XYZ file of C-alpha atoms in Angstrom:
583
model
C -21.965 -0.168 -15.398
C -21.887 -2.807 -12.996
C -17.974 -2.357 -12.526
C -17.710 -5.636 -10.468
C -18.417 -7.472 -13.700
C -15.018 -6.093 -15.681
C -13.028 -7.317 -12.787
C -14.455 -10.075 -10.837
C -16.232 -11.733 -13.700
C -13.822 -11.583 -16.332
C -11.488 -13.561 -15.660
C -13.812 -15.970 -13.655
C -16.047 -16.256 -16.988
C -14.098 -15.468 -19.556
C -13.774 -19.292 -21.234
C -17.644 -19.570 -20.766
C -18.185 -16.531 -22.493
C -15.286 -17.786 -25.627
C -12.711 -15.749 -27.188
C -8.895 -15.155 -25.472
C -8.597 -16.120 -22.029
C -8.652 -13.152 -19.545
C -4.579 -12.156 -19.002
C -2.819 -12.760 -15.869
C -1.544 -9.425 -13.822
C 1.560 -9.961 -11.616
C 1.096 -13.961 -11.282
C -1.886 -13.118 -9.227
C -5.437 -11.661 -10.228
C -6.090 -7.978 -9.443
C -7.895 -7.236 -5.924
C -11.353 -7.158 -7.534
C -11.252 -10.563 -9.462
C -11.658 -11.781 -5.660
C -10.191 -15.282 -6.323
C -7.285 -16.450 -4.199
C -3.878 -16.528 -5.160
C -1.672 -19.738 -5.705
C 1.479 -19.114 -3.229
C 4.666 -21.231 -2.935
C 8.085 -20.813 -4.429
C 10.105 -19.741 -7.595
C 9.509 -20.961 -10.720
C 11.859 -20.674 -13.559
C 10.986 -21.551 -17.483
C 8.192 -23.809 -18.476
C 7.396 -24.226 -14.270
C 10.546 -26.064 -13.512
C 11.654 -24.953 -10.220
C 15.028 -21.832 -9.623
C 17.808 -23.118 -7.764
C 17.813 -20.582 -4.805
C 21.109 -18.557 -5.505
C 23.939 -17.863 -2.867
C 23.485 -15.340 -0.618
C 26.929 -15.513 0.697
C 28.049 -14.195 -3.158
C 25.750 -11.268 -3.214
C 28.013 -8.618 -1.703
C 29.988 -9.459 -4.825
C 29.259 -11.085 -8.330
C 26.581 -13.506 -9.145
C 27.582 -17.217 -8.522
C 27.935 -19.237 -12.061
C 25.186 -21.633 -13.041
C 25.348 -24.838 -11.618
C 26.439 -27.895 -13.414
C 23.478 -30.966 -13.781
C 23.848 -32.896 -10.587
C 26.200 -30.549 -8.872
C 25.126 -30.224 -5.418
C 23.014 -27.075 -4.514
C 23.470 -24.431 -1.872
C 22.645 -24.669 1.774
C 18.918 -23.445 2.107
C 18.131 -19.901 2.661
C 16.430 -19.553 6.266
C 12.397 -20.096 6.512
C 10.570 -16.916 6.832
C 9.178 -16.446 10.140
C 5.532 -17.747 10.104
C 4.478 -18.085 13.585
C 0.965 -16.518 15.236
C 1.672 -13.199 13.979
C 3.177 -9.605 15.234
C 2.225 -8.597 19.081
C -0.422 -6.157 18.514
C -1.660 -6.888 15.524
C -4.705 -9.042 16.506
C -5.943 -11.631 14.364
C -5.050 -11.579 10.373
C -7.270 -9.985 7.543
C -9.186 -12.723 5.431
C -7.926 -12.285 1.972
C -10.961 -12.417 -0.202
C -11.333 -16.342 -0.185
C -15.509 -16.074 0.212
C -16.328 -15.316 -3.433
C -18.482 -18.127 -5.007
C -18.001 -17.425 -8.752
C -18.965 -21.369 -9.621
C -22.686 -20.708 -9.872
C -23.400 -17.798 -11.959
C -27.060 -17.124 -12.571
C -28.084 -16.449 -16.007
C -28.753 -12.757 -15.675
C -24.885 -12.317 -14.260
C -23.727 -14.072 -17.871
C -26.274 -11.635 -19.811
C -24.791 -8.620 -18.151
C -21.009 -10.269 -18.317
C -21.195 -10.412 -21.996
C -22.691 -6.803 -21.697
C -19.287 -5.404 -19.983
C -17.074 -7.467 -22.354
C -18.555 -5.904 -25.121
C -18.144 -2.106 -23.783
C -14.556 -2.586 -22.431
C -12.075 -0.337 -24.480
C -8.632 -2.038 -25.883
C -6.262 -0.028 -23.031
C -8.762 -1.462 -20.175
C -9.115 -4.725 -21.485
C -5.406 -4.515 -21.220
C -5.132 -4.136 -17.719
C -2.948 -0.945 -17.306
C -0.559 -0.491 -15.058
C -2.007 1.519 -11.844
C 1.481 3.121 -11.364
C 2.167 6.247 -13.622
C 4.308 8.558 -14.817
C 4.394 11.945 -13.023
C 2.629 14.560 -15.008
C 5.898 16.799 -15.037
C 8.385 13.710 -16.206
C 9.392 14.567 -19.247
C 11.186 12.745 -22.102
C 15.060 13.674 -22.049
C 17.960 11.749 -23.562
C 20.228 10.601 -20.929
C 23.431 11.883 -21.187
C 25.528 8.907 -21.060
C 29.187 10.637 -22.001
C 31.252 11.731 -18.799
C 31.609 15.228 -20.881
C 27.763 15.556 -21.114
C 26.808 14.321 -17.694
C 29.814 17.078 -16.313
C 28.149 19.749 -18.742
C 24.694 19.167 -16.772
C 26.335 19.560 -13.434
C 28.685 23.049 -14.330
C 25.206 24.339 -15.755
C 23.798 23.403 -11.984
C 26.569 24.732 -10.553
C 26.306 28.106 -12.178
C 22.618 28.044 -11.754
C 22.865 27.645 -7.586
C 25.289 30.396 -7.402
C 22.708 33.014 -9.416
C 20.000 31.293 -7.393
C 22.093 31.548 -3.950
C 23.063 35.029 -4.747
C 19.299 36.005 -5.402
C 17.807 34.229 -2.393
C 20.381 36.588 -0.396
C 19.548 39.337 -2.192
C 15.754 38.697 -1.653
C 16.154 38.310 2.359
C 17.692 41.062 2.848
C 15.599 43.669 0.921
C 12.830 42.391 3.064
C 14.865 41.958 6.198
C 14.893 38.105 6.766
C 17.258 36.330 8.081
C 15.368 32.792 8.563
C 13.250 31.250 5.800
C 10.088 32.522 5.386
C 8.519 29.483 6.444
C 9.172 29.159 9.405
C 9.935 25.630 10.026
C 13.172 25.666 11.189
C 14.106 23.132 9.020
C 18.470 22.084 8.921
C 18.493 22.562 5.052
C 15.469 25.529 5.166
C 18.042 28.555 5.911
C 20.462 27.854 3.131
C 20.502 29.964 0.826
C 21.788 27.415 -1.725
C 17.983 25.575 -1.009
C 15.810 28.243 -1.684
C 13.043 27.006 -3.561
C 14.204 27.895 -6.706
C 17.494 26.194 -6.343
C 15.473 22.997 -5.157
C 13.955 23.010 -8.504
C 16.907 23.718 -10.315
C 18.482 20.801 -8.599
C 15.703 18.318 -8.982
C 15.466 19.528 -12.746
C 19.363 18.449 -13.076
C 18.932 15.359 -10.937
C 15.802 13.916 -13.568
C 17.484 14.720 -16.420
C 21.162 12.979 -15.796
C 19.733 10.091 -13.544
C 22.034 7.553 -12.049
C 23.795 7.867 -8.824
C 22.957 11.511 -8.400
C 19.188 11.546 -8.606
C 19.848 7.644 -6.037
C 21.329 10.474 -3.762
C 17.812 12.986 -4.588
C 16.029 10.302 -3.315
C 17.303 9.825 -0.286
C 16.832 13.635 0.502
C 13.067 13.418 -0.881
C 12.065 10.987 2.249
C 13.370 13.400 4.953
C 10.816 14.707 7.527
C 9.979 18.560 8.200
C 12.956 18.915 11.026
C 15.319 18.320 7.834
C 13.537 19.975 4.697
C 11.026 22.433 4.800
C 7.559 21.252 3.641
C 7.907 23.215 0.380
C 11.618 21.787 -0.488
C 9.822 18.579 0.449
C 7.264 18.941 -1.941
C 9.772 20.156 -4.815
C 11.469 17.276 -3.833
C 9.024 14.980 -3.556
C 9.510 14.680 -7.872
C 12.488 13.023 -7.444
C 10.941 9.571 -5.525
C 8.093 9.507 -7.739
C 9.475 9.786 -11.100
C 12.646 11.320 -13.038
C 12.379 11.887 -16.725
C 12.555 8.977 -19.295
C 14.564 8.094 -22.027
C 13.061 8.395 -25.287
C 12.276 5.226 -27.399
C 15.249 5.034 -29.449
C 17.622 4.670 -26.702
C 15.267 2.100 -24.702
C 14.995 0.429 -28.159
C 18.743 0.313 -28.428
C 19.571 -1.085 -24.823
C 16.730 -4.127 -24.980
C 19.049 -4.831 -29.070
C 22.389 -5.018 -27.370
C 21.191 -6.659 -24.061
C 18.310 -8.866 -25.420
C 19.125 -9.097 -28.945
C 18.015 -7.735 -32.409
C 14.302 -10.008 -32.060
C 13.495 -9.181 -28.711
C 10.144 -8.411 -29.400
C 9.633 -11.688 -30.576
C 10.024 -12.561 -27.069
C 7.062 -10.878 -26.129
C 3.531 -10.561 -27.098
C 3.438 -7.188 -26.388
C 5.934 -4.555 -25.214
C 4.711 -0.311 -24.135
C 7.846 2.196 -25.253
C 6.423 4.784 -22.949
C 7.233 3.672 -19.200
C 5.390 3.757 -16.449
C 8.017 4.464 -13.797
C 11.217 6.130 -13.892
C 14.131 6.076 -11.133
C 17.349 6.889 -10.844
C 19.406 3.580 -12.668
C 16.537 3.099 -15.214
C 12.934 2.960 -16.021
C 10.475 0.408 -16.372
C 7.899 -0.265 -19.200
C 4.599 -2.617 -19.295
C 5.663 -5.928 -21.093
C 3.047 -8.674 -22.249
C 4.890 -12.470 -22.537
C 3.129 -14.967 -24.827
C 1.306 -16.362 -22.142
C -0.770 -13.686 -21.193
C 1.639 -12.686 -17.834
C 2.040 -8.820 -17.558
C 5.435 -8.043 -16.795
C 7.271 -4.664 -15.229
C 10.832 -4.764 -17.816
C 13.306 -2.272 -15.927
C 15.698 -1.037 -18.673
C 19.145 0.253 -17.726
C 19.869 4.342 -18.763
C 22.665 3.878 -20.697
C 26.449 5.121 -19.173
C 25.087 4.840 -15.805
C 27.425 2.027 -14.306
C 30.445 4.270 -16.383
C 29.383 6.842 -15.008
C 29.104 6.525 -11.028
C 32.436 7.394 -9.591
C 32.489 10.552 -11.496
C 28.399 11.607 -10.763
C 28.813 11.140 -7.059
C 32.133 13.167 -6.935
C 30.503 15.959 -8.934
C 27.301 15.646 -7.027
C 29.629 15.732 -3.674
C 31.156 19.284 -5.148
C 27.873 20.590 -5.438
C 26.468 19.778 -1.746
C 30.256 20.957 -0.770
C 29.284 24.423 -2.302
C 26.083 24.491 -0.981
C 26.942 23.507 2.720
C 25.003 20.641 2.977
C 27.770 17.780 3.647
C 30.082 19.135 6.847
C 33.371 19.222 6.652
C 33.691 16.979 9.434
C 31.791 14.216 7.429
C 34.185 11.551 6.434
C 33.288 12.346 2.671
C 36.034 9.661 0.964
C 34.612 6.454 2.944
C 31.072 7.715 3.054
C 31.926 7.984 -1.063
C 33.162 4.746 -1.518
C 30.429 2.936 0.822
C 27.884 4.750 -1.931
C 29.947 3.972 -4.831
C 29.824 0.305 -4.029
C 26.203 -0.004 -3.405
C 25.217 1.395 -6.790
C 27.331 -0.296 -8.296
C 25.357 -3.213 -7.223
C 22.250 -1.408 -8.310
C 23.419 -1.446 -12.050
C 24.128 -5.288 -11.728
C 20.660 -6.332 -12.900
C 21.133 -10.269 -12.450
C 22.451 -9.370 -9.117
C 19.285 -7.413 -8.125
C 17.204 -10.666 -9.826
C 19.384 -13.228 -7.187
C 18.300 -11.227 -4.356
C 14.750 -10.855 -5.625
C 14.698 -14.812 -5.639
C 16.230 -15.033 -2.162
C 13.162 -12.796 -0.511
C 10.689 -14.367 -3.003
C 11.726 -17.889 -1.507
C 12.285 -15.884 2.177
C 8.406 -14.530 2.540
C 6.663 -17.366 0.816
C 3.508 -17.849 2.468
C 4.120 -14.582 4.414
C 0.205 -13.411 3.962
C 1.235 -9.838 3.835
C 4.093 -9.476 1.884
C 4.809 -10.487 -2.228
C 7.693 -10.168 -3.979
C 6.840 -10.882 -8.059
C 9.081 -13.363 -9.792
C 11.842 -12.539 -11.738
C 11.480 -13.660 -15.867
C 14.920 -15.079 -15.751
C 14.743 -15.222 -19.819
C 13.953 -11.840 -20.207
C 16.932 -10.838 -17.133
C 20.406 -9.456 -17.988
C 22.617 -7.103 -16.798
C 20.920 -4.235 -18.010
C 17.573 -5.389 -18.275
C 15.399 -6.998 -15.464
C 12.278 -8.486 -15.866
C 9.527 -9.448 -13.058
C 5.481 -9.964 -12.894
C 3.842 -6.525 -12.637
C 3.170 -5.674 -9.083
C -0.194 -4.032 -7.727
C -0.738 -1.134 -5.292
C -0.185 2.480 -4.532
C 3.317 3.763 -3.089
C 3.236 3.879 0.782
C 3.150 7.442 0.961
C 0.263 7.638 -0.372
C -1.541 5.734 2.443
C -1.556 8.650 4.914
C -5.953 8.536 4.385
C -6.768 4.854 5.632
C -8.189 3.877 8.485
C -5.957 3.825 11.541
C -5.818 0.230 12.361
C -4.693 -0.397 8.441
C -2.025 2.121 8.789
C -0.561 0.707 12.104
C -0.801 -2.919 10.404
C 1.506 -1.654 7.301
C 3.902 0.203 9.604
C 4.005 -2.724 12.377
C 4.757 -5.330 9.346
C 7.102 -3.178 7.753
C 8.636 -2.268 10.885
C 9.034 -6.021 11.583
C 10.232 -7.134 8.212
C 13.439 -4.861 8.848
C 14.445 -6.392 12.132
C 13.661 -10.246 10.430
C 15.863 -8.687 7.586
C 18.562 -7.820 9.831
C 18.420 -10.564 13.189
C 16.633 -13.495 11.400
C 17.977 -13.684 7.353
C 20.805 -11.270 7.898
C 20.051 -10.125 4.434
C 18.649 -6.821 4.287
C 16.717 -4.601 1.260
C 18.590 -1.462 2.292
C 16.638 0.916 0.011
C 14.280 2.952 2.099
C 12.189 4.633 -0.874
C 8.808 4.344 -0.461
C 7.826 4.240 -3.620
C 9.901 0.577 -3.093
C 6.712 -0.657 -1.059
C 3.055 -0.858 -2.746
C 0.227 -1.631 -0.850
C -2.727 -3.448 -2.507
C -6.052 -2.841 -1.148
C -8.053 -5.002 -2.149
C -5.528 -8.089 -1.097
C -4.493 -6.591 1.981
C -0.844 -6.921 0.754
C 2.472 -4.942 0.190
C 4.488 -5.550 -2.737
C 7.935 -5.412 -2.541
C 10.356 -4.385 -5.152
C 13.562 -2.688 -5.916
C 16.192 -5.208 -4.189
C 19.446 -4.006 -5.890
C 20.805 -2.550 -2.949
C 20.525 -6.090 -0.699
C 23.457 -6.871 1.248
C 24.460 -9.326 3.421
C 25.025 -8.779 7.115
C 27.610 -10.998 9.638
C 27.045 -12.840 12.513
C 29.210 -10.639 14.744
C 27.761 -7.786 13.606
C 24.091 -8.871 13.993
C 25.302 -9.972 17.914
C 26.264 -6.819 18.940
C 23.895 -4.764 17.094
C 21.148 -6.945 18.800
C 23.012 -5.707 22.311
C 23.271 -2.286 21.217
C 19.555 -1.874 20.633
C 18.674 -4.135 23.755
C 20.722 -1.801 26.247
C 19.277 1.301 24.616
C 15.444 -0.661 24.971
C 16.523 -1.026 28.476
C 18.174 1.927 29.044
C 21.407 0.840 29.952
C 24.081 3.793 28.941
C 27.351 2.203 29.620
C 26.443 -0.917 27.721
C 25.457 1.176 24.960
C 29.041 2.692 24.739
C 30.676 -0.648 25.349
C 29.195 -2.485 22.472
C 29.677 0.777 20.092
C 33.182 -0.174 21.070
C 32.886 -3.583 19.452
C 31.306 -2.470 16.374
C 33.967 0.374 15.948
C 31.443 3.340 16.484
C 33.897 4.432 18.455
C 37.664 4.283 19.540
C 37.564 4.418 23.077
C 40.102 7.482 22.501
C 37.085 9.910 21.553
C 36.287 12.737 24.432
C 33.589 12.667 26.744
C 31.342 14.844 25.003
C 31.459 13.224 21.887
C 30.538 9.971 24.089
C 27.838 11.407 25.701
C 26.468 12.467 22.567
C 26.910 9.449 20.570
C 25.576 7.862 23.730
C 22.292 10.187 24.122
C 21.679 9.323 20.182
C 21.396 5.567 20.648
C 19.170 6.186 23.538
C 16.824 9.045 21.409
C 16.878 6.508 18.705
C 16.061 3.053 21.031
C 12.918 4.787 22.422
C 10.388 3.115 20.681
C 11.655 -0.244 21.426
C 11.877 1.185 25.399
C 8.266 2.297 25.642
C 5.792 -0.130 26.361
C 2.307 -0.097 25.020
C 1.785 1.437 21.567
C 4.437 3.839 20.687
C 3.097 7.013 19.029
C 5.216 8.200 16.044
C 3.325 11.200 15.395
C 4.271 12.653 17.871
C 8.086 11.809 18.162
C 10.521 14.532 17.748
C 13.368 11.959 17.050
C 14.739 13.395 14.009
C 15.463 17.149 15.201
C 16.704 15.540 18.686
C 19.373 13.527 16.510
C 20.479 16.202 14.688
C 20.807 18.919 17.596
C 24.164 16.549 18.431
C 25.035 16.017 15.258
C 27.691 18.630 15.631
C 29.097 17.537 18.477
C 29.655 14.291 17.134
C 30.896 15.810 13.075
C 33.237 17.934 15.722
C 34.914 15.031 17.846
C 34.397 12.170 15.384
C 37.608 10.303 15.133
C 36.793 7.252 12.697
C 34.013 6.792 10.177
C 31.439 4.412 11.078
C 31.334 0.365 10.275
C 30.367 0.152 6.355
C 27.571 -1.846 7.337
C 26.184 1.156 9.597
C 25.513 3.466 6.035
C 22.522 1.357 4.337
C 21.300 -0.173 7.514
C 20.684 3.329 9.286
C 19.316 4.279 6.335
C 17.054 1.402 6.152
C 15.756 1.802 9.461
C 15.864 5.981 8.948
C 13.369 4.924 6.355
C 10.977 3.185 8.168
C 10.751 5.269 11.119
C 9.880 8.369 8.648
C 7.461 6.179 7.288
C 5.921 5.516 10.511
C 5.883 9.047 11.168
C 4.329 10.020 7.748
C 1.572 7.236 8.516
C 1.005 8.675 11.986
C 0.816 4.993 13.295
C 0.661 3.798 16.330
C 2.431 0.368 17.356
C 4.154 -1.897 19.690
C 7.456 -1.331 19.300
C 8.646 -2.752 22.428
C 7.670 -5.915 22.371
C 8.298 -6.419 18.969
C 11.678 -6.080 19.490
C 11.760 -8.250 23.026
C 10.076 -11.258 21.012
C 12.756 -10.754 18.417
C 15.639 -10.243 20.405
C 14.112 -13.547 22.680
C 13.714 -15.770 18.994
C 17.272 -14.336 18.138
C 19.460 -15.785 20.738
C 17.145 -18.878 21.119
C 18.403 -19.811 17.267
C 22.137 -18.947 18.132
C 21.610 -21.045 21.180
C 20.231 -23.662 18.953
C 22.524 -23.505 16.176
């Protein structure tokens, strides 16, 4: 039925056909409405302009509203605009050839045709993210005494489950998983499949800081889960259960007030995502904007110091978290950063910062934030467009190397140029648009801050492993407390040999191949040594960036992509010290 007419013609046409005016989606019209997008900065209320807010603040409480006149803060660093990437060859046009001004009279006929036949949910423009099929409705448990009930039932569960697994290998005389992979977690008994699903199961159902720690096992490659515990898995990135109505009814009362759906046209109860602080339903405002409303579970910011220490019990039991780990700071580290995850106007400051960061970046969009529909359990932003980047592993090649070279760069700018980094990894934090050639970014509770002296020796760290350079390596580890100095050879040359396995793509030149990396299971063959010799826990900063960059590199891998590492990083590190010099 002529589809291009329900996209690119409605909302071209729609006041010279009559009736409402065709809705707005995310700010921006939808790939196939083919008509360019307005960019520039924030915008608060009624189009008057947000005061950009402090970054310096953000590793702690929001900064209080500024009085009229008061002076504002210095300005957040211009996003890095210049020819583009190496390797990435000229940019993508982004749809600006579509002459919609002179429609023939046939076009209008058949126009009014599609209007007429387009149903009430497609008319509506409905959200292209959805629920998993196997998310369920589930009160959260928001008492301590429930949430502990849900992880003794666990606990009970993986011991049966361990004890059967055991029982199982040995009647048919196995010793290894039967999958062969040789996966870290694939020989424990306590991860046999059907513990995997019993944990998952747990993990959807109490949400909060123990499915945020789910997630980070769902992105791990094959040398770390087996492909079937990745698939099992896989549930927990793409969507945990959902509260039912009442209780999402019942935050937006006490956070919005008792007529909050006065303050919208329209408002879905069912969501169409659910993660591990809240979920987040399809919201209409009176102008016509679709909005993404991320609602709070309720107990969840009570609730984190206990969750992780139960959730560390568990992975204690189950021989997942060595002993040699430093489990108290690596627990406070975590504690801290989800507790910034449940600050919602926090996570709506640092959305601002990157919105005002990448404008006019031609790849990346970050929606704006509703500021009147924002609180501390409730966060409200234009609906995004796109499919999670996992799901990208079928385009072309070149448009695969062009996400992972741009999200690849985007982490170093994060780190060396704003020093300001989005720390969460999750791909299902980065959507990728099609049709505008464009990644979404979302999810920026977890931003943090980064210091100049850290950034300067990082920068050296990565440079002598790019160059191969072992004894500066260890020397600036030194500076950034990696290590003592006191530590025993072995553990140096290990801790060494991993900077070196993990600077390799920034010390090949040409197009590094990440399909073909074995990075991961390299790393982890001296984990040991180092869990063994270890005498002090790495710099706090170290825990979200290295999972940050973690991230990416298993993205690149999933992608298969192909790109110039190397001089990427020589251009940055070059631009880097070049500003310092200038400064």
């Amino acid at each position: 039925m002529w589809p291009e007419v329900r996209g690119a013609l409605r909302g071209a046409v729609g006041e010279v056909l009559g009736g409402a005016p065709a809705r707005r989606r995310a700010g921006v019209w939808g790939p196939q409405e083919l008509v360019p997008r307005k960019r520039g900065g924030t915008s608060g209320p009624n189009g008057a302009p947000q005061q950009p807010p402090d970054v310096s603040l953000l590793g702690g409480p929001p900064p209080a509203p500024r009085a009229s006149g008061q002076s504002a803060p210095p300005p957040m660093p211009a996003a890095h605009t210049g020819p583009g990437c190496p390797g990435l060859g000229p940019g993508r046009l982004f749809h600006r050839d579509a002459a919609l001004g002179a429609l023939a009279a046939d076009d209008i006929r058949r126009a009014r045709e599609a209007r007429r036949k387009v149903g009430p949910e497609e008319a509506a423009g409905a959200p292209r993210q959805k629920l998993s099929e196997r998310a369920r409705e589930r009160t959260v448990p928001a008492s301590r005494v429930g949430r502990l009930a849900s992880f003794g039932g666990l606990a009970v569960g993986l011991g049966i489950g361990a004890l059967a697994e055991v029982a199982k290998n040995s009647l048919n005389g196995e010793a290894k998983p039967r999958d062969g992979s040789g996966s870290v977690l694939g020989s424990s008994p306590f991860l046999s499949e059907a513990n995997a699903a019993r944990i998952v199961d747990t993990l959807c159902k109490v949400r909060g800081a123990a499915l945020k720690i789910g997630q980070m096992l769902s992105i791990q490659d094959n040398s770390f889960l087996s492909p079937q515990l990745q698939r099992i898995f896989a549930r927990v990135r793409q969507s945990a259960d959902f509260m039912p109505a009442w209780q999402t009814r019942r935050v937006l009362a006490e956070e919005l007030g008792q007529d909050w759906r006065e303050k919208v046209a329209s408002f879905e109860e069912t969501p169409f995502a659910a993660a591990s602080i809240g979920q987040v339903h399809l919201g209409v405002l009176r102008d016509g904007t679709e909005v993404a409303m991320k609602i709070q579970y309720p107990g969840i910011a009570q609730s984190i110091r206990s969750d992780v220490e139960n959730l560390l019990a568990l992975l204690r039991l189950s021989a997942v978290l060595p002993a040699g780990l430093f489990a108290d700071n690596t627990l406070r580290v975590l504690q801290r950063e989800l507790e910034w995850e449940c600050d919602y106007r926090r996570e709506a400051d640092c959305a601002r910062s990157f919105r005002q960061l990448l404008a006019g970046d031609p790849f990346f969009e970050v929606p704006r934030v509703v500021g009147e529909l924002t609180t501390q359990r409730v966060l409200t932003m234009e609906l995004g467009s796109g499919v999670p980047l996992d799901q990208c592993q079928e385009l072309p090649q070149d448009v695969r190397n062009e996400i992972c070279l741009n999200v690849l760069h985007l982490s170093l700018r994060e780190l060396f140029h704003f020093r300001f980094m989005q720390t969460d990894a999750n791909w299902a934090n980065f959507f990728y648009d099609a049709g505008k050639h464009q990644v979404t970014l979302l999810d920026f509770g977890a931003s943090r801050p980064f210091s100049r002296e850290f950034t300067h020796h990082y920068i050296e760290v990565v440079k002598a492993a790019a160059d191969g350079d072992r004894a500066k390596v260890l020397q600036k580890s030194k500076d950034l407390k990696f290590v003592t100095g006191f530590e025993t050879k072995e553990f140096e040359e290990a801790h060494v040999d991993t900077v070196m396995i993990l600077g390799e793509p920034f010390s090949t030149p040409g197009l590094f191949d990440f399909s073909g990396q074995s990075t991961t299971r390299r790393v982890q063959a001296l984990i040991p040594v180092m869990l063994r010799h270890r005498l002090t826990p790495p710099p706090e900063e170290s825990y979200a960036l290295h999972r940050k960059l973690a991230g990416c590199f298993l993205l690149c891998a999933h992608l298969r992509a192909r790109i110039p590492c190397h001089g990427l990083f020589q251009e940055l590190y070059g631009q880097y010290w070049a500003r310092e010099r200038g400064a």
